[in-house]
């Protein structure tokens, strides 16, 4: 199970304690809540908190490698995958 919020709080609401909100480069516009759970989650990561930055494109390589398949798409004419396996960097 993966839950990931969209970017930042509502413009019309107070986003305290974070500065900024949607459409802002401040922390309130880019930091969101997310969690991952399930049987394929590596045991050493269960119950941990990670406050590193992750881009939505990083889900592709992370989930591919958790599933045991390559996160690379070596297909002629298609750009290389620009994604990181976030479980390796934790």
PDB file of N, CA and C in Angstrom:
ATOM      1  N   UNK A   1       0.859  -1.171   0.000  1.00  0.00           N
ATOM      2  CA  UNK A   1       0.000   0.000   0.000  1.00  0.00           C
ATOM      3  C   UNK A   1       0.897   1.222   0.000  1.00  0.00           C
ATOM      4  N   UNK A   2       0.586   2.149  -0.870  1.00  0.00           N
ATOM      5  CA  UNK A   2       1.304   3.425  -0.916  1.00  0.00           C
ATOM      6  C   UNK A   2       0.282   4.543  -0.820  1.00  0.00           C
ATOM      7  N   UNK A   3       0.523   5.456   0.093  1.00  0.00           N
ATOM      8  CA  UNK A   3      -0.287   6.658   0.188  1.00  0.00           C
ATOM      9  C   UNK A   3       0.649   7.833   0.011  1.00  0.00           C
ATOM     10  N   UNK A   4       0.333   8.707  -0.922  1.00  0.00           N
ATOM     11  CA  UNK A   4       1.140   9.899  -1.140  1.00  0.00           C
ATOM     12  C   UNK A   4       0.215  11.069  -1.408  1.00  0.00           C
ATOM     13  N   UNK A   5       0.380  12.118  -0.644  1.00  0.00           N
ATOM     14  CA  UNK A   5      -0.434  13.312  -0.800  1.00  0.00           C
ATOM     15  C   UNK A   5       0.015  14.102  -2.027  1.00  0.00           C
ATOM     16  N   UNK A   6      -0.793  15.046  -2.439  1.00  0.00           N
ATOM     17  CA  UNK A   6      -0.357  15.931  -3.517  1.00  0.00           C
ATOM     18  C   UNK A   6       0.504  17.046  -2.920  1.00  0.00           C
ATOM     19  N   UNK A   7       0.898  17.995  -3.733  1.00  0.00           N
ATOM     20  CA  UNK A   7       1.846  19.008  -3.277  1.00  0.00           C
ATOM     21  C   UNK A   7       1.208  20.089  -2.412  1.00  0.00           C
ATOM     22  N   UNK A   8       1.717  20.216  -1.199  1.00  0.00           N
ATOM     23  CA  UNK A   8       1.404  21.338  -0.321  1.00  0.00           C
ATOM     24  C   UNK A   8      -0.041  21.505   0.082  1.00  0.00           C
ATOM     25  N   UNK A   9      -0.235  22.453   0.990  1.00  0.00           N
ATOM     26  CA  UNK A   9      -1.566  22.765   1.510  1.00  0.00           C
ATOM     27  C   UNK A   9      -2.313  23.724   0.606  1.00  0.00           C
ATOM     28  N   UNK A  10      -3.588  23.894   0.888  1.00  0.00           N
ATOM     29  CA  UNK A  10      -4.484  24.764   0.132  1.00  0.00           C
ATOM     30  C   UNK A  10      -4.050  26.229   0.246  1.00  0.00           C
ATOM     31  N   UNK A  11      -4.156  26.961  -0.856  1.00  0.00           N
ATOM     32  CA  UNK A  11      -3.783  28.377  -0.860  1.00  0.00           C
ATOM     33  C   UNK A  11      -4.618  29.210   0.094  1.00  0.00           C
ATOM     34  N   UNK A  12      -5.880  28.864   0.289  1.00  0.00           N
ATOM     35  CA  UNK A  12      -6.764  29.673   1.123  1.00  0.00           C
ATOM     36  C   UNK A  12      -6.679  29.314   2.606  1.00  0.00           C
ATOM     37  N   UNK A  13      -5.903  28.276   2.950  1.00  0.00           N
ATOM     38  CA  UNK A  13      -5.784  27.833   4.341  1.00  0.00           C
ATOM     39  C   UNK A  13      -4.409  28.185   4.895  1.00  0.00           C
ATOM     40  N   UNK A  14      -4.321  28.192   6.215  1.00  0.00           N
ATOM     41  CA  UNK A  14      -3.047  28.395   6.881  1.00  0.00           C
ATOM     42  C   UNK A  14      -2.270  27.086   6.831  1.00  0.00           C
ATOM     43  N   UNK A  15      -1.054  27.101   6.337  1.00  0.00           N
ATOM     44  CA  UNK A  15      -0.241  25.897   6.197  1.00  0.00           C
ATOM     45  C   UNK A  15       0.830  25.829   7.292  1.00  0.00           C
ATOM     46  N   UNK A  16       0.591  26.517   8.400  1.00  0.00           N
ATOM     47  CA  UNK A  16       1.543  26.548   9.502  1.00  0.00           C
ATOM     48  C   UNK A  16       1.823  25.153  10.006  1.00  0.00           C
ATOM     49  N   UNK A  17       3.002  24.768  10.357  1.00  0.00           N
ATOM     50  CA  UNK A  17       4.208  25.580  10.570  1.00  0.00           C
ATOM     51  C   UNK A  17       5.065  25.736   9.324  1.00  0.00           C
ATOM     52  N   UNK A  18       4.603  25.262   8.169  1.00  0.00           N
ATOM     53  CA  UNK A  18       5.397  25.363   6.949  1.00  0.00           C
ATOM     54  C   UNK A  18       5.104  26.660   6.221  1.00  0.00           C
ATOM     55  N   UNK A  19       6.133  27.247   5.634  1.00  0.00           N
ATOM     56  CA  UNK A  19       5.982  28.471   4.860  1.00  0.00           C
ATOM     57  C   UNK A  19       5.575  28.107   3.439  1.00  0.00           C
ATOM     58  N   UNK A  20       4.608  28.821   2.882  1.00  0.00           N
ATOM     59  CA  UNK A  20       4.168  28.576   1.517  1.00  0.00           C
ATOM     60  C   UNK A  20       3.048  27.551   1.445  1.00  0.00           C
ATOM     61  N   UNK A  21       2.549  27.329   0.236  1.00  0.00           N
ATOM     62  CA  UNK A  21       1.467  26.376   0.003  1.00  0.00           C
ATOM     63  C   UNK A  21       1.543  25.928  -1.455  1.00  0.00           C
ATOM     64  N   UNK A  22       0.471  25.382  -1.987  1.00  0.00           N
ATOM     65  CA  UNK A  22       0.478  24.929  -3.384  1.00  0.00           C
ATOM     66  C   UNK A  22       1.042  26.019  -4.296  1.00  0.00           C
ATOM     67  N   UNK A  23       1.729  25.588  -5.332  1.00  0.00           N
ATOM     68  CA  UNK A  23       2.321  26.481  -6.343  1.00  0.00           C
ATOM     69  C   UNK A  23       3.468  27.314  -5.787  1.00  0.00           C
ATOM     70  N   UNK A  24       4.021  26.914  -4.652  1.00  0.00           N
ATOM     71  CA  UNK A  24       5.120  27.636  -4.018  1.00  0.00           C
ATOM     72  C   UNK A  24       6.342  26.727  -3.936  1.00  0.00           C
ATOM     73  N   UNK A  25       7.522  27.311  -4.059  1.00  0.00           N
ATOM     74  CA  UNK A  25       8.758  26.540  -3.906  1.00  0.00           C
ATOM     75  C   UNK A  25       9.189  26.433  -2.443  1.00  0.00           C
ATOM     76  N   UNK A  26       8.483  27.119  -1.550  1.00  0.00           N
ATOM     77  CA  UNK A  26       8.790  26.995  -0.128  1.00  0.00           C
ATOM     78  C   UNK A  26       8.382  25.612   0.371  1.00  0.00           C
ATOM     79  N   UNK A  27       8.848  25.262   1.556  1.00  0.00           N
ATOM     80  CA  UNK A  27       8.626  23.922   2.093  1.00  0.00           C
ATOM     81  C   UNK A  27       7.137  23.539   2.134  1.00  0.00           C
ATOM     82  N   UNK A  28       6.268  24.475   2.412  1.00  0.00           N
ATOM     83  CA  UNK A  28       4.837  24.190   2.456  1.00  0.00           C
ATOM     84  C   UNK A  28       4.249  23.804   1.112  1.00  0.00           C
ATOM     85  N   UNK A  29       4.968  24.090   0.036  1.00  0.00           N
ATOM     86  CA  UNK A  29       4.495  23.730  -1.295  1.00  0.00           C
ATOM     87  C   UNK A  29       5.063  22.421  -1.821  1.00  0.00           C
ATOM     88  N   UNK A  30       6.092  21.917  -1.169  1.00  0.00           N
ATOM     89  CA  UNK A  30       6.726  20.711  -1.689  1.00  0.00           C
ATOM     90  C   UNK A  30       6.756  19.544  -0.702  1.00  0.00           C
ATOM     91  N   UNK A  31       6.604  19.789   0.577  1.00  0.00           N
ATOM     92  CA  UNK A  31       6.659  18.709   1.567  1.00  0.00           C
ATOM     93  C   UNK A  31       5.252  18.166   1.812  1.00  0.00           C
ATOM     94  N   UNK A  32       5.100  16.866   1.702  1.00  0.00           N
ATOM     95  CA  UNK A  32       3.794  16.247   1.926  1.00  0.00           C
ATOM     96  C   UNK A  32       3.961  14.970   2.736  1.00  0.00           C
ATOM     97  N   UNK A  33       2.859  14.493   3.233  1.00  0.00           N
ATOM     98  CA  UNK A  33       2.865  13.232   3.973  1.00  0.00           C
ATOM     99  C   UNK A  33       2.733  12.061   3.003  1.00  0.00           C
ATOM    100  N   UNK A  34       3.407  10.958   3.342  1.00  0.00           N
ATOM    101  CA  UNK A  34       3.310   9.737   2.537  1.00  0.00           C
ATOM    102  C   UNK A  34       3.663   8.558   3.428  1.00  0.00           C
ATOM    103  N   UNK A  35       3.154   7.376   3.087  1.00  0.00           N
ATOM    104  CA  UNK A  35       3.595   6.173   3.792  1.00  0.00           C
ATOM    105  C   UNK A  35       3.521   4.977   2.865  1.00  0.00           C
ATOM    106  N   UNK A  36       4.332   3.971   3.189  1.00  0.00           N
ATOM    107  CA  UNK A  36       4.393   2.729   2.430  1.00  0.00           C
ATOM    108  C   UNK A  36       4.247   1.589   3.418  1.00  0.00           C
ATOM    109  N   UNK A  37       3.475   0.572   3.069  1.00  0.00           N
ATOM    110  CA  UNK A  37       3.285  -0.579   3.938  1.00  0.00           C
ATOM    111  C   UNK A  37       3.099  -1.818   3.072  1.00  0.00           C
ATOM    112  N   UNK A  38       3.393  -2.979   3.628  1.00  0.00           N
ATOM    113  CA  UNK A  38       3.147  -4.204   2.885  1.00  0.00           C
ATOM    114  C   UNK A  38       4.242  -5.234   3.060  1.00  0.00           C
ATOM    115  N   UNK A  39       4.005  -6.409   2.540  1.00  0.00           N
ATOM    116  CA  UNK A  39       4.893  -7.538   2.717  1.00  0.00           C
ATOM    117  C   UNK A  39       6.221  -7.446   2.004  1.00  0.00           C
ATOM    118  N   UNK A  40       6.340  -6.639   0.948  1.00  0.00           N
ATOM    119  CA  UNK A  40       7.609  -6.560   0.232  1.00  0.00           C
ATOM    120  C   UNK A  40       8.514  -5.448   0.764  1.00  0.00           C
ATOM    121  N   UNK A  41       8.025  -4.699   1.730  1.00  0.00           N
ATOM    122  CA  UNK A  41       8.847  -3.649   2.338  1.00  0.00           C
ATOM    123  C   UNK A  41       9.997  -4.302   3.095  1.00  0.00           C
ATOM    124  N   UNK A  42      11.251  -3.920   2.815  1.00  0.00           N
ATOM    125  CA  UNK A  42      12.386  -4.530   3.507  1.00  0.00           C
ATOM    126  C   UNK A  42      12.238  -4.412   5.031  1.00  0.00           C
ATOM    127  N   UNK A  43      12.550  -5.496   5.742  1.00  0.00           N
ATOM    128  CA  UNK A  43      12.366  -5.552   7.185  1.00  0.00           C
ATOM    129  C   UNK A  43      13.054  -4.433   7.941  1.00  0.00           C
ATOM    130  N   UNK A  44      14.243  -4.027   7.501  1.00  0.00           N
ATOM    131  CA  UNK A  44      14.971  -2.981   8.218  1.00  0.00           C
ATOM    132  C   UNK A  44      14.320  -1.603   8.081  1.00  0.00           C
ATOM    133  N   UNK A  45      13.360  -1.466   7.162  1.00  0.00           N
ATOM    134  CA  UNK A  45      12.683  -0.183   6.975  1.00  0.00           C
ATOM    135  C   UNK A  45      11.335  -0.108   7.688  1.00  0.00           C
ATOM    136  N   UNK A  46      10.810  -1.234   8.129  1.00  0.00           N
ATOM    137  CA  UNK A  46       9.497  -1.236   8.790  1.00  0.00           C
ATOM    138  C   UNK A  46       9.560  -0.424  10.083  1.00  0.00           C
ATOM    139  N   UNK A  47       8.599   0.472  10.240  1.00  0.00           N
ATOM    140  CA  UNK A  47       8.516   1.294  11.442  1.00  0.00           C
ATOM    141  C   UNK A  47       9.464   2.478  11.460  1.00  0.00           C
ATOM    142  N   UNK A  48      10.160   2.741  10.356  1.00  0.00           N
ATOM    143  CA  UNK A  48      11.096   3.861  10.323  1.00  0.00           C
ATOM    144  C   UNK A  48      10.456   5.092   9.696  1.00  0.00           C
ATOM    145  N   UNK A  49      11.065   6.233   9.915  1.00  0.00           N
ATOM    146  CA  UNK A  49      10.629   7.494   9.324  1.00  0.00           C
ATOM    147  C   UNK A  49      11.762   8.014   8.457  1.00  0.00           C
ATOM    148  N   UNK A  50      11.425   8.439   7.265  1.00  0.00           N
ATOM    149  CA  UNK A  50      12.411   8.987   6.339  1.00  0.00           C
ATOM    150  C   UNK A  50      11.965  10.391   5.955  1.00  0.00           C
ATOM    151  N   UNK A  51      12.823  11.362   6.137  1.00  0.00           N
ATOM    152  CA  UNK A  51      12.451  12.740   5.792  1.00  0.00           C
ATOM    153  C   UNK A  51      13.232  13.244   4.573  1.00  0.00           C
ATOM    154  N   UNK A  52      13.777  12.315   3.775  1.00  0.00           N
ATOM    155  CA  UNK A  52      14.485  12.703   2.556  1.00  0.00           C
ATOM    156  C   UNK A  52      13.491  13.127   1.488  1.00  0.00           C
ATOM    157  N   UNK A  53      13.992  13.865   0.516  1.00  0.00           N
ATOM    158  CA  UNK A  53      13.156  14.271  -0.603  1.00  0.00           C
ATOM    159  C   UNK A  53      13.033  13.146  -1.615  1.00  0.00           C
ATOM    160  N   UNK A  54      11.846  12.997  -2.167  1.00  0.00           N
ATOM    161  CA  UNK A  54      11.591  12.004  -3.200  1.00  0.00           C
ATOM    162  C   UNK A  54      10.697  12.645  -4.253  1.00  0.00           C
ATOM    163  N   UNK A  55      11.022  12.420  -5.504  1.00  0.00           N
ATOM    164  CA  UNK A  55      10.212  12.943  -6.597  1.00  0.00           C
ATOM    165  C   UNK A  55       9.265  11.845  -7.074  1.00  0.00           C
ATOM    166  N   UNK A  56       8.142  12.210  -7.626  1.00  0.00           N
ATOM    167  CA  UNK A  56       7.162  11.227  -8.077  1.00  0.00           C
ATOM    168  C   UNK A  56       7.761  10.252  -9.095  1.00  0.00           C
ATOM    169  N   UNK A  57       8.723  10.707  -9.883  1.00  0.00           N
ATOM    170  CA  UNK A  57       9.335   9.818 -10.869  1.00  0.00           C
ATOM    171  C   UNK A  57      10.161   8.716 -10.211  1.00  0.00           C
ATOM    172  N   UNK A  58      10.563   8.903  -8.959  1.00  0.00           N
ATOM    173  CA  UNK A  58      11.347   7.880  -8.257  1.00  0.00           C
ATOM    174  C   UNK A  58      10.514   6.653  -7.894  1.00  0.00           C
ATOM    175  N   UNK A  59       9.197   6.757  -7.905  1.00  0.00           N
ATOM    176  CA  UNK A  59       8.362   5.583  -7.607  1.00  0.00           C
ATOM    177  C   UNK A  59       8.595   4.481  -8.636  1.00  0.00           C
ATOM    178  N   UNK A  60       8.827   4.848  -9.888  1.00  0.00           N
ATOM    179  CA  UNK A  60       8.973   3.837 -10.952  1.00  0.00           C
ATOM    180  C   UNK A  60      10.119   2.879 -10.653  1.00  0.00           C
ATOM    181  N   UNK A  61      11.314   3.406 -10.448  1.00  0.00           N
ATOM    182  CA  UNK A  61      12.463   2.536 -10.217  1.00  0.00           C
ATOM    183  C   UNK A  61      12.350   1.845  -8.861  1.00  0.00           C
ATOM    184  N   UNK A  62      11.875   2.547  -7.845  1.00  0.00           N
ATOM    185  CA  UNK A  62      11.743   1.959  -6.513  1.00  0.00           C
ATOM    186  C   UNK A  62      10.818   0.750  -6.545  1.00  0.00           C
ATOM    187  N   UNK A  63       9.642   0.888  -7.130  1.00  0.00           N
ATOM    188  CA  UNK A  63       8.676  -0.205  -7.166  1.00  0.00           C
ATOM    189  C   UNK A  63       9.109  -1.315  -8.116  1.00  0.00           C
ATOM    190  N   UNK A  64       9.761  -0.954  -9.227  1.00  0.00           N
ATOM    191  CA  UNK A  64      10.268  -1.975 -10.146  1.00  0.00           C
ATOM    192  C   UNK A  64      11.258  -2.884  -9.437  1.00  0.00           C
ATOM    193  N   UNK A  65      12.193  -2.298  -8.732  1.00  0.00           N
ATOM    194  CA  UNK A  65      13.226  -3.100  -8.072  1.00  0.00           C
ATOM    195  C   UNK A  65      12.677  -3.874  -6.878  1.00  0.00           C
ATOM    196  N   UNK A  66      11.672  -3.335  -6.188  1.00  0.00           N
ATOM    197  CA  UNK A  66      11.013  -4.104  -5.124  1.00  0.00           C
ATOM    198  C   UNK A  66      10.308  -5.328  -5.704  1.00  0.00           C
ATOM    199  N   UNK A  67       9.802  -5.196  -6.938  1.00  0.00           N
ATOM    200  CA  UNK A  67       9.124  -6.312  -7.598  1.00  0.00           C
ATOM    201  C   UNK A  67      10.108  -7.293  -8.214  1.00  0.00           C
ATOM    202  N   UNK A  68      11.399  -6.960  -8.170  1.00  0.00           N
ATOM    203  CA  UNK A  68      12.408  -7.867  -8.691  1.00  0.00           C
ATOM    204  C   UNK A  68      12.673  -7.744 -10.179  1.00  0.00           C
ATOM    205  N   UNK A  69      12.262  -6.630 -10.768  1.00  0.00           N
ATOM    206  CA  UNK A  69      12.531  -6.400 -12.189  1.00  0.00           C
ATOM    207  C   UNK A  69      13.410  -5.163 -12.339  1.00  0.00           C
ATOM    208  N   UNK A  70      14.061  -5.046 -13.475  1.00  0.00           N
ATOM    209  CA  UNK A  70      14.942  -3.914 -13.714  1.00  0.00           C
ATOM    210  C   UNK A  70      14.143  -2.619 -13.806  1.00  0.00           C
ATOM    211  N   UNK A  71      14.694  -1.579 -13.242  1.00  0.00           N
ATOM    212  CA  UNK A  71      14.073  -0.258 -13.356  1.00  0.00           C
ATOM    213  C   UNK A  71      14.538   0.487 -14.588  1.00  0.00           C
ATOM    214  N   UNK A  72      15.299  -0.189 -15.459  1.00  0.00           N
ATOM    215  CA  UNK A  72      15.788   0.429 -16.698  1.00  0.00           C
ATOM    216  C   UNK A  72      14.898   0.022 -17.863  1.00  0.00           C
ATOM    217  N   UNK A  73      14.675   0.957 -18.746  1.00  0.00           N
ATOM    218  CA  UNK A  73      13.963   0.666 -19.992  1.00  0.00           C
ATOM    219  C   UNK A  73      14.919   0.933 -21.129  1.00  0.00           C
ATOM    220  N   UNK A  74      15.655  -0.080 -21.523  1.00  0.00           N
ATOM    221  CA  UNK A  74      16.621   0.068 -22.603  1.00  0.00           C
ATOM    222  C   UNK A  74      15.949  -0.226 -23.934  1.00  0.00           C
ATOM    223  N   UNK A  75      15.149   0.708 -24.388  1.00  0.00           N
ATOM    224  CA  UNK A  75      14.441   0.558 -25.654  1.00  0.00           C
ATOM    225  C   UNK A  75      14.930   1.655 -26.594  1.00  0.00           C
ATOM    226  N   UNK A  76      15.362   1.248 -27.758  1.00  0.00           N
ATOM    227  CA  UNK A  76      15.882   2.208 -28.724  1.00  0.00           C
ATOM    228  C   UNK A  76      14.839   3.251 -29.071  1.00  0.00           C
ATOM    229  N   UNK A  77      15.251   4.515 -29.038  1.00  0.00           N
ATOM    230  CA  UNK A  77      14.350   5.607 -29.383  1.00  0.00           C
ATOM    231  C   UNK A  77      13.580   6.171 -28.200  1.00  0.00           C
ATOM    232  N   UNK A  78      13.688   5.542 -27.043  1.00  0.00           N
ATOM    233  CA  UNK A  78      12.994   6.039 -25.845  1.00  0.00           C
ATOM    234  C   UNK A  78      14.049   6.539 -24.864  1.00  0.00           C
ATOM    235  N   UNK A  79      13.885   7.737 -24.316  1.00  0.00           N
ATOM    236  CA  UNK A  79      14.878   8.259 -23.369  1.00  0.00           C
ATOM    237  C   UNK A  79      15.056   7.326 -22.175  1.00  0.00           C
ATOM    238  N   UNK A  80      16.258   7.353 -21.599  1.00  0.00           N
ATOM    239  CA  UNK A  80      16.550   6.536 -20.420  1.00  0.00           C
ATOM    240  C   UNK A  80      15.675   6.961 -19.246  1.00  0.00           C
ATOM    241  N   UNK A  81      15.418   6.031 -18.348  1.00  0.00           N
ATOM    242  CA  UNK A  81      14.609   6.306 -17.161  1.00  0.00           C
ATOM    243  C   UNK A  81      15.378   7.250 -16.242  1.00  0.00           C
ATOM    244  N   UNK A  82      14.739   8.326 -15.830  1.00  0.00           N
ATOM    245  CA  UNK A  82      15.343   9.283 -14.898  1.00  0.00           C
ATOM    246  C   UNK A  82      14.674   9.100 -13.551  1.00  0.00           C
ATOM    247  N   UNK A  83      15.102   8.063 -12.828  1.00  0.00           N
ATOM    248  CA  UNK A  83      14.445   7.674 -11.592  1.00  0.00           C
ATOM    249  C   UNK A  83      15.463   7.039 -10.666  1.00  0.00           C
ATOM    250  N   UNK A  84      15.265   7.169  -9.364  1.00  0.00           N
ATOM    251  CA  UNK A  84      16.147   6.584  -8.360  1.00  0.00           C
ATOM    252  C   UNK A  84      15.406   5.562  -7.527  1.00  0.00           C
ATOM    253  N   UNK A  85      16.104   4.511  -7.111  1.00  0.00           N
ATOM    254  CA  UNK A  85      15.532   3.541  -6.179  1.00  0.00           C
ATOM    255  C   UNK A  85      15.706   4.124  -4.776  1.00  0.00           C
ATOM    256  N   UNK A  86      14.632   4.590  -4.175  1.00  0.00           N
ATOM    257  CA  UNK A  86      14.722   5.272  -2.894  1.00  0.00           C
ATOM    258  C   UNK A  86      14.958   4.312  -1.724  1.00  0.00           C
ATOM    259  N   UNK A  87      14.646   3.044  -1.866  1.00  0.00           N
ATOM    260  CA  UNK A  87      14.897   2.095  -0.773  1.00  0.00           C
ATOM    261  C   UNK A  87      16.387   1.800  -0.640  1.00  0.00           C
ATOM    262  N   UNK A  88      17.150   1.930  -1.726  1.00  0.00           N
ATOM    263  CA  UNK A  88      18.592   1.721  -1.659  1.00  0.00           C
ATOM    264  C   UNK A  88      19.246   2.874  -0.908  1.00  0.00           C
ATOM    265  N   UNK A  89      18.726   4.085  -1.081  1.00  0.00           N
ATOM    266  CA  UNK A  89      19.355   5.262  -0.464  1.00  0.00           C
ATOM    267  C   UNK A  89      18.934   5.480   0.988  1.00  0.00           C
ATOM    268  N   UNK A  90      18.082   4.604   1.534  1.00  0.00           N
ATOM    269  CA  UNK A  90      17.623   4.788   2.913  1.00  0.00           C
ATOM    270  C   UNK A  90      18.495   4.030   3.871  1.00  0.00           C
TER     271      UNK A  90
END
